[in-house]
Short mmCIF file of C-alpha atoms in Angstrom, two decimals:
data_model
loop_
_atom_site.label_atom_id
_atom_site.label_comp_id
_atom_site.label_asym_id
_atom_site.label_seq_id
_atom_site.Cartn_x
_atom_site.Cartn_y
_atom_site.Cartn_z
CA MET A 1 0.01 0.30 0.00
CA LYS A 2 1.29 3.17 -0.65
CA ARG A 3 1.74 5.62 2.31
CA ILE A 4 0.80 9.49 1.85
CA PRO A 5 3.33 11.65 3.40
CA PHE A 6 1.07 12.82 5.92
CA PHE A 7 3.85 13.41 8.36
CA GLY A 8 4.81 16.25 7.03
CA LEU A 9 1.95 17.78 7.62
CA ILE A 10 0.75 16.56 11.24
CA SER A 11 4.30 15.61 12.59
CA PRO A 12 6.76 18.20 12.41
CA ARG A 13 9.72 15.63 12.32
CA SER A 14 9.61 12.87 10.09
CA PRO A 15 11.21 9.86 11.90
CA MET A 16 13.47 9.00 9.08
CA LYS A 17 15.20 12.26 9.91
CA GLY A 18 16.51 10.90 12.90
CA LEU A 19 17.85 7.42 11.06
CA ILE A 20 20.42 10.24 9.67
CA GLU A 21 21.06 11.62 13.22
CA HIS A 22 21.78 8.14 14.70
CA TYR A 23 23.73 7.10 11.30
CA MET A 24 26.27 10.08 12.15
CA LYS A 25 27.25 8.55 15.21
CA ILE A 26 28.46 5.13 13.41
CA ASP A 27 30.64 8.13 11.04
CA GLU A 28 32.05 9.59 14.22
CA CYS A 29 32.88 5.93 15.75
CA LEU A 30 34.57 4.88 12.30
CA GLU A 31 37.67 7.68 13.07
CA ILE A 32 37.95 6.71 16.67
CA ILE A 33 38.08 3.06 16.14
CA ARG A 34 41.08 3.22 13.54
CA ASP A 35 43.11 5.52 15.67
CA ALA A 36 42.40 3.06 18.62
CA LEU A 37 43.65 0.28 16.31
CA GLU A 38 46.63 1.73 15.47
CA CYS A 39 47.73 3.08 18.77
CA TYR A 40 46.95 -0.61 19.82
CA VAL A 41 49.21 -1.99 17.22
CA ALA A 42 52.05 0.43 17.42
CA SER A 43 52.46 0.45 20.97
CA SER A 44 55.04 -2.17 22.72
CA ASP A 45 53.22 -1.83 25.99
CA VAL A 46 50.03 -0.42 27.73
CA CYS A 47 48.56 2.24 25.22
CA ARG A 48 47.37 4.94 27.02
CA GLU A 49 45.35 6.90 24.48
CA PHE A 50 43.67 3.53 23.27
CA GLU A 51 42.09 3.59 26.60
CA ASP A 52 40.50 7.04 26.04
CA LEU A 53 39.64 5.93 22.62
CA SER A 54 37.37 3.07 24.16
CA GLN A 55 35.61 5.22 26.03
CA GLU A 56 34.72 7.79 23.54
CA ILE A 57 33.16 4.68 21.87
CA ASP A 58 31.40 3.95 25.11
CA ASP A 59 30.24 7.54 24.92
CA ILE A 60 29.06 7.75 21.09
CA GLU A 61 27.34 4.11 21.83
CA ALA A 62 25.29 5.43 24.88
CA HIS A 63 24.41 9.00 22.80
CA ALA A 64 23.27 6.70 19.76
CA ASP A 65 20.94 4.85 21.94
CA LYS A 66 19.61 7.88 23.48
CA ILE A 67 18.47 8.71 19.95
CA LYS A 68 17.21 5.60 19.08
CA ARG A 69 14.80 5.82 22.02
CA ASN A 70 13.81 8.91 21.31
CA ILE A 71 12.79 8.05 17.52
CA ARG A 72 11.20 5.14 18.62
CA ASN A 73 9.22 7.19 21.64
CA HIS A 74 7.79 9.49 19.32
CA LEU A 75 6.81 7.55 16.62
CA PRO A 76 3.84 8.94 14.45
CA ARG A 77 0.65 6.68 14.32
CA ARG A 78 0.86 4.17 12.03
CA LEU A 79 -1.06 5.32 9.34
CA PHE A 80 1.24 8.34 9.32
CA MET A 81 4.39 6.54 9.05
CA PRO A 82 6.46 7.34 6.17
CA VAL A 83 7.18 3.34 5.55
CA ASP A 84 6.11 0.20 7.58
CA LYS A 85 6.65 0.52 11.28
CA THR A 86 8.13 -2.90 11.56
CA LEU A 87 10.22 -2.39 8.49
CA PHE A 88 11.56 1.16 10.46
CA LEU A 89 12.11 -0.83 13.79
CA ASN A 90 14.02 -3.19 12.23
CA TYR A 91 16.09 -0.98 10.20
CA THR A 92 16.88 0.86 13.51
CA ARG A 93 17.91 -2.30 15.45
CA SER A 94 20.22 -3.06 12.41
CA GLN A 95 21.66 0.35 12.29
CA ASP A 96 22.13 0.19 16.10
CA ASN A 97 24.10 -3.16 15.70
CA ILE A 98 26.72 -1.51 13.82
CA LEU A 99 27.82 0.80 16.77
CA ASP A 100 27.25 -2.62 19.45
CA SER A 101 29.78 -4.28 16.99
CA ALA A 102 32.54 -1.37 16.92
CA GLN A 103 31.83 -1.19 20.77
CA GLU A 104 32.51 -4.87 21.02
CA ALA A 105 35.40 -5.18 18.96
CA LEU A 106 37.50 -2.75 21.24
CA HIS A 107 36.12 -4.23 24.28
CA TRP A 108 37.78 -7.53 23.32
CA LEU A 109 40.73 -6.09 21.76
CA GLY A 110 41.43 -4.38 25.10
CA MET A 111 40.22 -7.19 27.15
CA ARG A 112 44.09 -8.06 27.64
CA ARG A 113 47.58 -6.78 26.35
CA MET A 114 48.72 -8.70 23.42
CA ILE A 115 51.23 -7.90 20.82
CA VAL A 116 50.09 -8.02 17.52
CA PRO A 117 52.75 -9.19 15.23
CA LYS A 118 54.03 -7.26 12.66
CA GLU A 119 52.77 -9.46 9.77
CA PHE A 120 49.19 -9.00 11.07
CA GLN A 121 49.20 -5.04 11.62
CA LYS A 122 48.69 -3.70 8.31
CA PRO A 123 46.09 -6.44 7.11
CA THR A 124 44.43 -5.76 10.18
CA ILE A 125 44.19 -2.33 9.70
CA GLU A 126 43.63 -2.33 5.90
CA PHE A 127 40.85 -5.05 7.28
CA LEU A 128 39.25 -1.98 9.43
CA ASP A 129 39.51 0.29 6.71
CA GLN A 130 37.15 -2.11 3.87
CA VAL A 131 34.27 -2.23 7.12
CA GLY A 132 34.84 1.55 7.16
CA THR A 133 34.19 1.95 3.83
CA THR A 134 30.89 -0.53 4.18
CA ALA A 135 29.72 1.53 6.71
CA LYS A 136 30.34 5.39 5.02
CA LEU A 137 28.60 3.60 1.95
CA LEU A 138 25.40 3.29 4.06
CA GLN A 139 24.74 7.05 4.63
CA PRO A 140 24.60 8.14 0.67
CA ALA A 141 22.10 5.10 0.81
CA LEU A 142 19.91 5.87 3.68
CA GLN A 143 20.11 10.19 2.27
CA SER A 144 18.83 8.87 -0.74
CA THR A 145 15.89 6.40 0.75
CA VAL A 146 14.96 9.18 2.63
CA ARG A 147 14.65 11.96 -0.31
CA ILE A 148 12.43 8.98 -2.05
CA VAL A 149 10.28 8.17 0.87
CA HIS A 150 9.57 11.93 1.35
CA GLY A 151 8.69 12.40 -2.24
CA GLU A 152 11.56 14.64 -2.47
CA SER A 153 13.36 12.66 -5.20
CA LEU A 154 12.47 9.67 -8.27
CA ASP A 155 15.76 8.88 -8.70
CA ARG A 156 15.01 4.76 -7.63
CA GLU A 157 17.66 3.52 -9.68
CA GLY A 158 20.54 5.75 -8.42
CA CYS A 159 19.42 4.62 -5.03
CA LYS A 160 19.24 0.91 -5.95
CA GLU A 161 22.92 1.43 -7.51
CA LYS A 162 23.93 2.75 -3.89
CA PHE A 163 22.77 -0.53 -2.45
CA ARG A 164 24.52 -2.57 -5.04
CA LYS A 165 27.74 -0.98 -3.83
CA ILE A 166 27.12 -1.90 -0.38
CA ARG A 167 26.72 -5.55 -1.26
CA VAL A 168 29.66 -5.59 -3.29
CA GLN A 169 31.90 -4.11 -0.93
CA ARG A 170 30.82 -6.37 1.76
CA ASP A 171 31.50 -9.33 -0.47
CA LYS A 172 34.77 -7.86 -0.36
CA VAL A 173 34.74 -7.59 3.68
CA THR A 174 33.55 -11.40 4.02
CA ARG A 175 36.65 -12.78 1.69
CA ASP A 176 39.03 -10.63 3.15
CA LYS A 177 38.00 -11.93 6.71
CA LYS A 178 38.04 -15.38 5.53
CA ALA A 179 41.97 -14.64 4.55
CA LEU A 180 42.72 -12.95 7.55
CA ARG A 181 41.29 -15.66 9.92
CA SER A 182 43.17 -18.29 8.27
CA LEU A 183 46.31 -16.56 8.45
CA ILE A 184 46.08 -15.65 12.12
CA TYR A 185 44.84 -19.34 12.84
CA ASN A 186 47.90 -20.66 11.30
CA SER A 187 50.10 -18.78 12.88
CA ASP A 188 52.87 -19.55 15.70
CA LEU A 189 50.68 -17.17 18.29
CA THR A 190 49.23 -18.69 21.40
CA PHE A 191 45.72 -19.78 21.23
CA LYS A 192 44.74 -16.46 23.83
CA ASP A 193 46.30 -14.42 21.20
CA ILE A 194 44.57 -15.94 18.24
CA PHE A 195 41.33 -16.42 19.99
CA GLN A 196 41.31 -12.61 20.84
CA LEU A 197 42.37 -11.31 17.40
CA ILE A 198 40.03 -13.58 15.57
CA LEU A 199 36.91 -12.27 17.59
CA PHE A 200 38.10 -8.58 16.88
CA ILE A 201 37.98 -9.57 13.31
CA ASP A 202 34.36 -11.16 13.47
CA CYS A 203 33.51 -8.10 15.55
CA LEU A 204 34.61 -5.91 12.70
CA SER A 205 33.31 -8.03 9.88
CA ASP A 206 29.83 -8.15 12.30
CA MET A 207 29.62 -4.02 11.36
CA ALA A 208 30.01 -5.07 7.51
CA LYS A 209 27.14 -7.73 8.01
CA ASN A 210 24.73 -5.33 9.58
CA CYS A 211 25.29 -2.38 6.95
CA GLU A 212 24.42 -4.69 4.22
CA THR A 213 21.34 -5.87 6.69
CA CYS A 214 20.29 -2.06 6.52
CA SER A 215 20.78 -1.89 3.11
CA ASP A 216 18.22 -4.72 2.38
CA ALA A 217 15.84 -2.90 4.93
CA LEU A 218 16.16 0.43 2.75
CA ARG A 219 15.18 -1.37 -0.45
CA SER A 220 12.21 -2.68 0.92
CA MET A 221 11.62 0.83 1.82
CA ILE A 222 11.46 1.78 -1.62
CA ALA A 223 9.80 -1.41 -3.05
CA ARG A 224 6.92 -0.18 -5.34
#
């Protein structure tokens, strides 16, 4: 059923705008998590900056949770929702999971101090960059979807192309994850180090996975 955008007439604020505000917290955390990883792998001893940056991620995640609750607590009645309410809530959960995975990744890395061997330092940072690229692709896809849902744009094909880029990038992350996990697992690291590093990689990979889930939900929002 095509929904009429009554929310713009009756409600002063579309809940879709709140999704963009929530996404910006993901954008903030990407730079921080990269700085934290670089600090961690480059330090031979305890990285004090890593602790501060981990706290920053916790603060950002807490702020994002407040935005999410505010969005959910002020949803217009179902008739005036720009998209299906269940679909909207599922998207909100998946976008929030991106931040949860980032937070968990740093928690695992900070669980105990380990020395990341040089041969894994660059590949791990490059893997994080690939995950970050996936997350950054979500922003234009979300903005295009909001414009279409609000009737401000008719460029459905352009929007779908943004979804395709996310899927292709997520596939690359999945391939790189498998390769990196194999390298780590077959190394001479101790079991604890292997377990800790692989869990860190998996949490980063979950960030990209949730980006693709978000993309699938956005595609459903603009489906005819």
